[in-house]
Every structure is written in C-alpha cells, then in structure tokens.
Amino acid sequence: MERWLRAARVATFVYFILNGTLVGMWVVQIPAVEERVGISHATLGGLLVLLGLGAFVGMQVAGRLADRFGTRAVVPATGVLCAATLVLPGLARDPWTLAGALLVFGFGNGCLDVSMNAHAVHVEKAYDRPVMSAFHATFSVGGVVAALVGAGAASTGLSPAATLGAVGAVGVVTALVSARGLLPSAAASATDTAQIEGAPAAKQRTAPGRIWMLAALAWMVMLCEGAANDWSALHLKNILDAPASTAAFGYGTYAATMTTGRLLADRFAARFGPMAVLRYGSAMAAAGITIVAVSPWIWAAFAGWALFGLGLSGCVPQLFSAAGHADPAAAGANVSRVAGLGYLGMLAGPAIIGWMTHLAALNHTFLLLTVLCVITAGTAGILRTRPDRTHEMVRTGH
C-alpha cells in the first residue's frame, strides 16, 4: 500500500481525535463556565441550542467549500477555526457573550465535522474497503483525552479560559501540521474520473431524493443516540432506583459498546456489506432498547444499553459513507445534508423524550426509539451497493 494513502488515513484519524478532544473539552468545562457566568441550568439549556444552530450552519457551509476547493484546503482551515474558537466560552462573562461564543464555536465544530467526514469518504474510496467506522471510533478517543486533560487542569486550579485556550492552541498547531498528510485534490479527482470513463459528471450525480432518505435515517439513528446520551443514567436512577454511582455506568456501558462496535464495524461491512451493518445493527438496537423499556432488573437494563450501543455503533458511519460515495464530486455537500439533519436529530432526541415523560413513564418513552430502529432496519435496503470503478482512477490520480 502506498505511503501517501497510509499518511492520509493517519491524518484523518488525527482530525477526528482533534474534533472529539475540542468538543469534549467544552463538555468538561460546562460546570465551571456555568458557574463563572452565573446562569441556571435552564438558561444553559437554551444557550446550548445556539451551539447546535451554529454547528448546523457550519456543516452546510463547509460541505460546499470542501467540494469547491478540496478537502485538503478546507479540513485544516476548519480545524484551525474550531480550535481557535474553543477559548471563547471560557472568556464569556455574561449570558450574551456566552451565547455568541457558543454560536461561533458551534459553527467551527460543524465545519470541521463535515469537512473531515468528506475527506474520510475520499480516503475510504481510495482504500476500496470500509474504513469509516474506525474514524468515528477515534472521535470517542478524543473525548477520553479531553476528560483526562480536563481532570488534570481542574486539579491544578486552572481557569476555564486558560484550559480551553491552551488546548485550543495545541489544536491549531495539530490542525496545521497534520495537513501534510491529507489527500491532494480529492474532490477534483472524482470529477475527472467521471469524465475519463466517458460519462458526463452531471449524469453521475445521485438524485437528491436518495440523499434526503439517507438524511432521514441519520435523523432517526442520531435521535436515538442523543436520547441515550442524556437519559441512560437517569433511567437507571429514577426508574430502577439504582445508586448514583451505579447509574453512571448506564451511559458508560452504552458508550463502551458504541466505541467497540465502531472499531469492529468496518470488518463486518467489508464482509457482509454496509446494508447488513445498518439492518442488523438497528435491529439489535431495537432489541436492546426494548429490553431497557420493559425490564425491571438493573442487570437487564445494563445488557439492554450495551446492545443498544453496539447495534447503533456502525449505523451513522455507513450513512455518512453512502452519502459521500453517492457522488464523490459533491461528497461535501451530500455529507453536510446527512450530517446536518442527523445532528438536529441528536439535539431533538433528549427534548422529545423529555416531553413524552409528561405522558408516560421514562422507560416507556423509549419504545419510540424501538419504533425508529425498526423503521431503520426495514429501510436499510437504500444502502444496497452497486458496482463502482472510480476508486482505481482516484488512486492513479495521486
């Protein structure tokens, strides 16, 4: 395997870890920033909507920029932007400045998220085998790095501004140095491929309807992920009366199997195809969350959350990959549509479950997630693979 391709894969891993670290550092510093600004949990919840809004806008902008200028230029630029804006929430002194800081940081995060995923699509195409899930697994590694760094900074008494500023500075350097390994002119090579093969590029484009179907599936899957992030520990504590220390392992179990599944999903996809990953993964997730919804036993709930995380683990990477491969010349725009709608689902999940608790017990509201997983399994045929020869031209173009 050529050195340039291995370097591109390593560089992509670095950007995913970087993104996970930057987002994780903000999450770790939320209590300190909330206390510094002097706001309530309710006010913070409202401000976090701006973080999501900024990310959504950033995803749409970066996707188009990546297609126009190439991911080699856009990925490091968005990495620098995301890292440089990390310090802003730490500098906020009132709700208004925090609102602006979260909007800007969210924008940078959304830009980096989509551009690095678009580049990952080109790397996967050059490899001619699934590698997307492993990239998403390393995002979680970044979260672990953030937790360790945040804990160390807190023990030394560093302020949020100093901690976020230091990590942001390291992030800027990392984003610039890692740019050397990125694929050159990835987007352009896909367009050239269509012309070389004798078919106009416009006819190679996938109908927007299929992309929006992928986006709808991403919305459902990521809504499930968002619900698990915010409600797994509360379910164990409030419904099954588990001690707080035990309840915390509800999310930990889900996150651990999610990461493990993403490390294994590429091999499964290579052997059985992405459709199988989505179909059987979402079916497994449906079984897991149903166990959580109906079981009165703590041990069974842990098993359910484990199955839920393992089942969902490979779903989003397959959807992102399919969106990017649908039209390599428009990979950024297509990934931005799928990622953007999926991100809205992740934000909506906790809120929808919270609203439904006015009508039913928390565990029974999880049956909505069962329904969404079953729908996803039933429509997984959209990922049925078709012959594609462009990866050879992508290779020879470098």
XYZ file of C-alpha atoms in Angstrom:
398
model
C 0.000 0.000 0.000
C 1.371 3.401 -0.992
C 2.769 5.673 1.674
C 0.576 8.618 0.684
C -2.579 6.600 1.348
C -1.423 5.436 4.772
C -0.464 9.028 5.594
C -3.910 10.247 4.537
C -5.590 7.708 6.804
C -3.404 8.660 9.768
C -4.081 12.359 9.164
C -7.824 11.682 9.076
C -7.576 9.826 12.388
C -5.792 12.867 13.850
C -8.535 15.260 12.788
C -11.265 13.023 14.224
C -9.371 12.806 17.529
C -8.850 16.562 17.418
C -12.554 17.209 16.904
C -13.502 14.822 19.711
C -10.992 16.463 22.029
C -12.174 20.006 21.295
C -15.839 19.147 21.790
C -15.012 17.089 24.866
C -13.042 19.949 26.431
C -16.095 22.178 26.183
C -18.292 19.484 27.732
C -15.838 19.005 30.611
C -15.753 22.749 31.289
C -19.534 23.268 31.219
C -19.990 23.303 35.044
C -17.144 25.790 35.536
C -18.358 28.059 32.736
C -21.923 27.910 34.037
C -20.736 28.983 37.492
C -18.498 31.733 36.106
C -21.275 33.247 34.004
C -23.833 32.797 36.797
C -26.677 31.159 34.888
C -29.192 28.442 35.715
C -29.397 25.009 34.142
C -32.476 26.136 32.233
C -30.667 29.141 30.762
C -27.700 26.983 29.826
C -30.027 24.553 28.085
C -31.383 27.369 25.967
C -27.906 28.609 25.100
C -26.836 25.137 24.020
C -29.407 25.380 21.249
C -27.206 28.091 19.756
C -24.274 25.677 19.801
C -26.346 23.270 17.732
C -27.565 26.012 15.413
C -24.024 27.180 14.770
C -22.929 23.607 14.061
C -25.774 23.055 11.605
C -24.929 26.218 9.665
C -21.240 25.351 9.710
C -21.959 21.915 8.256
C -23.816 23.374 5.286
C -21.103 25.951 4.591
C -18.154 23.582 4.923
C -19.709 20.912 2.731
C -19.919 23.230 -0.233
C -16.478 24.699 0.395
C -14.972 21.206 0.503
C -16.479 20.379 -2.886
C -15.312 23.634 -4.414
C -11.795 23.975 -3.001
C -10.997 20.403 -1.985
C -10.800 18.843 1.445
C -7.020 19.289 1.586
C -7.539 23.040 1.923
C -10.781 23.064 3.902
C -10.054 20.437 6.595
C -7.017 22.187 8.152
C -8.699 25.587 7.836
C -11.776 24.376 9.715
C -9.555 22.590 12.240
C -7.815 25.876 12.987
C -11.163 27.672 13.208
C -12.643 25.133 15.638
C -9.513 25.068 17.820
C -9.124 28.857 17.862
C -12.737 29.440 18.923
C -12.617 26.889 21.767
C -11.378 29.550 24.189
C -14.372 31.835 23.633
C -16.810 30.131 26.082
C -14.108 30.325 28.751
C -13.828 34.091 28.253
C -17.583 34.732 28.491
C -18.718 36.831 31.462
C -22.472 37.033 30.911
C -25.215 35.132 29.075
C -24.956 37.307 25.972
C -21.239 36.810 25.448
C -21.618 33.091 26.170
C -24.383 32.914 23.557
C -22.109 34.463 20.944
C -19.204 32.245 21.960
C -21.262 29.059 21.647
C -22.662 30.126 18.289
C -19.158 30.731 16.894
C -17.631 27.600 18.430
C -20.577 25.548 17.185
C -20.018 26.927 13.697
C -16.355 25.894 13.796
C -17.255 22.452 15.124
C -19.805 21.904 12.363
C -17.323 22.983 9.703
C -14.646 20.577 10.947
C -17.136 17.752 11.402
C -18.353 17.758 7.809
C -15.054 18.543 6.096
C -13.179 15.731 7.889
C -16.020 13.298 7.102
C -15.893 14.347 3.446
C -12.147 13.686 3.414
C -12.753 10.341 5.136
C -15.059 9.398 2.240
C -12.241 10.020 -0.252
C -9.791 8.008 1.861
C -12.279 5.142 2.061
C -12.782 5.238 -1.697
C -9.029 5.071 -2.292
C -8.734 2.125 0.102
C -11.601 0.366 -1.680
C -12.802 -1.107 1.613
C -14.759 0.205 4.609
C -12.727 2.367 6.991
C -15.283 4.995 8.031
C -16.394 3.409 11.308
C -12.861 3.388 12.693
C -12.628 7.131 12.089
C -15.784 7.669 14.114
C -14.407 5.468 16.883
C -11.393 7.745 17.248
C -13.719 10.690 17.816
C -14.611 8.941 21.077
C -10.902 8.614 21.851
C -10.753 12.397 21.686
C -13.456 12.550 24.343
C -11.334 10.379 26.629
C -8.352 12.674 26.032
C -10.498 15.672 26.928
C -11.684 14.056 30.151
C -8.114 13.311 31.236
C -6.827 16.776 30.340
C -9.814 18.450 31.955
C -9.370 16.495 35.168
C -5.676 17.380 35.296
C -6.360 21.060 34.658
C -9.042 21.159 37.358
C -6.682 19.617 39.908
C -4.161 22.394 39.279
C -6.786 25.133 39.596
C -6.548 26.444 36.029
C -9.407 28.667 34.920
C -11.693 27.597 32.061
C -10.182 30.294 29.836
C -6.633 29.113 30.475
C -7.507 25.455 29.978
C -9.543 25.962 26.830
C -7.003 28.433 25.459
C -4.089 26.045 25.972
C -5.898 23.117 24.391
C -7.072 25.344 21.547
C -3.510 26.480 20.847
C -2.307 22.880 20.688
C -5.256 22.153 18.422
C -4.299 24.926 15.997
C -0.779 23.531 15.688
C -2.106 19.988 15.284
C -4.515 21.038 12.537
C -1.751 22.774 10.590
C 0.900 20.074 10.969
C -1.474 17.232 10.073
C -2.485 18.908 6.805
C 0.621 17.488 5.115
C -0.863 14.001 5.112
C -4.221 14.844 3.541
C -5.139 13.637 0.067
C -4.367 16.204 -2.644
C -7.260 17.324 -4.832
C -9.566 14.540 -3.636
C -12.738 16.154 -4.901
C -11.276 17.070 -8.265
C -10.086 13.539 -8.934
C -13.614 12.179 -8.603
C -14.854 14.647 -11.218
C -12.012 13.711 -13.545
C -12.942 10.053 -13.104
C -16.436 10.612 -14.458
C -15.042 12.404 -17.496
C -12.359 9.786 -18.158
C -14.903 6.994 -18.062
C -16.829 8.741 -20.806
C -19.884 9.814 -18.812
C -20.742 13.453 -18.072
C -20.276 14.290 -14.414
C -23.830 15.577 -14.143
C -25.206 12.144 -15.061
C -23.099 10.534 -12.332
C -24.882 12.569 -9.696
C -27.309 10.821 -7.411
C -30.859 12.145 -7.269
C -31.363 14.408 -4.231
C -34.199 12.165 -3.076
C -31.839 9.348 -2.104
C -29.602 11.731 -0.155
C -32.572 13.051 1.798
C -33.655 9.484 2.551
C -30.192 8.865 3.988
C -30.539 12.103 5.941
C -33.896 10.994 7.341
C -32.353 7.730 8.522
C -29.472 9.671 10.074
C -32.030 11.832 11.891
C -33.687 8.749 13.380
C -30.455 6.995 14.345
C -28.850 10.078 15.861
C -32.065 10.916 17.708
C -31.641 7.525 19.382
C -28.019 8.351 20.188
C -28.974 11.705 21.700
C -31.658 10.115 23.856
C -29.165 7.553 25.179
C -26.598 10.249 25.950
C -28.959 12.246 28.160
C -31.384 9.699 29.610
C -29.499 6.416 30.192
C -28.159 7.315 33.642
C -31.436 8.943 34.708
C -33.347 5.842 33.661
C -31.303 3.620 35.979
C -31.502 6.078 38.861
C -35.125 7.208 38.636
C -36.875 4.134 37.246
C -34.827 1.245 38.672
C -33.683 3.064 41.848
C -30.011 2.357 41.204
C -27.470 4.309 43.285
C -25.986 7.322 41.517
C -22.608 5.601 41.226
C -24.221 2.587 39.564
C -26.488 4.672 37.329
C -23.481 6.440 35.833
C -22.378 3.128 34.371
C -25.543 3.045 32.261
C -24.113 5.641 29.899
C -20.639 4.168 30.324
C -21.858 0.761 29.169
C -23.603 2.269 26.156
C -20.555 4.389 25.226
C -18.124 1.495 25.631
C -20.055 -0.831 23.325
C -20.585 2.037 20.877
C -16.824 2.585 20.614
C -16.066 -1.138 20.444
C -18.676 -1.644 17.742
C -17.220 1.124 15.599
C -13.789 -0.452 15.822
C -15.258 -3.717 14.523
C -17.886 -2.418 12.079
C -15.508 -1.869 9.172
C -14.588 -5.566 9.055
C -18.246 -6.534 9.243
C -19.120 -4.094 6.453
C -16.266 -5.386 4.284
C -17.526 -8.950 4.613
C -21.295 -8.527 4.578
C -21.838 -5.033 3.134
C -22.985 -1.716 4.629
C -26.656 -2.656 4.228
C -26.167 -5.561 6.645
C -24.469 -3.289 9.171
C -27.407 -0.884 9.111
C -30.132 -3.541 9.017
C -28.856 -5.926 11.681
C -27.308 -3.154 13.752
C -30.557 -1.220 14.025
C -32.452 -4.471 14.694
C -30.033 -5.228 17.542
C -30.511 -1.693 18.849
C -34.292 -2.160 18.733
C -33.995 -5.330 20.817
C -31.674 -3.630 23.287
C -33.792 -0.533 23.904
C -36.933 -2.687 24.199
C -35.247 -4.619 26.997
C -34.439 -1.305 28.673
C -38.034 -0.135 28.292
C -39.720 -3.191 29.825
C -37.207 -4.806 32.190
C -37.478 -4.223 35.964
C -33.957 -5.506 36.631
C -30.800 -3.390 36.707
C -28.613 -6.115 35.212
C -31.021 -6.492 32.296
C -31.010 -2.712 31.767
C -27.226 -2.768 31.517
C -27.481 -5.560 28.952
C -30.070 -3.552 27.025
C -27.953 -0.392 26.944
C -24.966 -2.487 25.842
C -26.935 -3.964 22.935
C -28.304 -0.536 22.056
C -24.816 0.980 21.801
C -23.378 -1.978 19.909
C -26.261 -2.010 17.451
C -26.165 1.715 16.731
C -22.370 1.866 16.519
C -21.978 1.182 12.811
C -25.140 2.847 11.542
C -24.140 6.512 11.263
C -20.749 5.824 9.613
C -22.481 3.752 6.921
C -24.957 6.551 6.223
C -22.228 9.196 6.004
C -20.163 6.933 3.774
C -23.091 6.229 1.450
C -23.838 9.940 1.142
C -20.255 10.743 0.226
C -19.855 7.886 -2.249
C -23.174 8.660 -3.960
C -21.407 11.447 -5.858
C -17.717 11.893 -4.992
C -17.629 15.277 -6.740
C -20.308 16.516 -4.314
C -19.251 14.486 -1.284
C -19.031 17.530 0.981
C -22.496 18.841 0.163
C -24.104 15.417 0.481
C -22.374 14.624 3.772
C -23.409 18.036 5.076
C -27.069 17.261 4.350
C -26.966 13.883 6.057
C -24.820 15.056 8.976
C -26.820 18.255 9.408
C -30.192 16.555 9.653
C -28.673 13.832 11.820
C -27.260 16.436 14.169
C -30.688 18.008 14.504
C -31.996 14.575 15.459
C -29.341 14.231 18.153
C -30.382 17.590 19.594
C -34.073 16.736 19.331
C -33.833 13.295 20.944
C -33.419 14.369 24.574
C -36.091 17.045 24.200
C -38.628 14.671 22.610
C -38.109 12.053 25.314
C -38.392 14.759 27.968
C -41.685 15.989 26.535
C -43.039 12.432 26.333
C -42.368 11.903 30.057
C -45.391 14.148 30.662
C -47.482 11.418 29.046
C -45.757 8.203 30.127
C -43.047 6.829 32.387
C -39.487 7.457 31.189
C -38.770 3.815 30.381
C -41.954 3.504 28.319
C -40.998 6.543 26.211
C -38.001 4.523 24.994
C -40.405 2.464 22.907
C -40.345 5.376 20.470
C -36.680 4.560 19.924
C -37.664 0.945 19.271
C -40.013 2.119 16.515
C -37.329 4.311 14.929
C -34.806 1.459 14.965
C -37.312 -0.915 13.382
C -38.052 1.615 10.618
C -34.319 1.991 10.014
C -33.876 -1.774 9.758
C -36.779 -2.018 7.330
C -35.418 0.674 5.013
C -31.747 -0.396 5.120
C -32.029 -1.539 1.509
C -31.191 2.006 0.472
C -27.550 1.084 1.189
C -27.546 -1.785 -1.305
C -24.178 -1.454 -3.011
C -23.681 -1.045 -6.721
C -20.578 -1.630 -8.867
C -18.176 1.285 -8.760
C -14.854 1.512 -10.577
C -13.870 5.068 -9.719
C -11.537 4.069 -6.898
C -8.931 2.953 -9.469
C -8.931 6.391 -11.049
C -8.742 8.057 -7.648
C -5.605 6.021 -6.926
C -3.924 6.791 -10.216
C -4.773 10.459 -9.855
C -2.305 10.719 -6.947
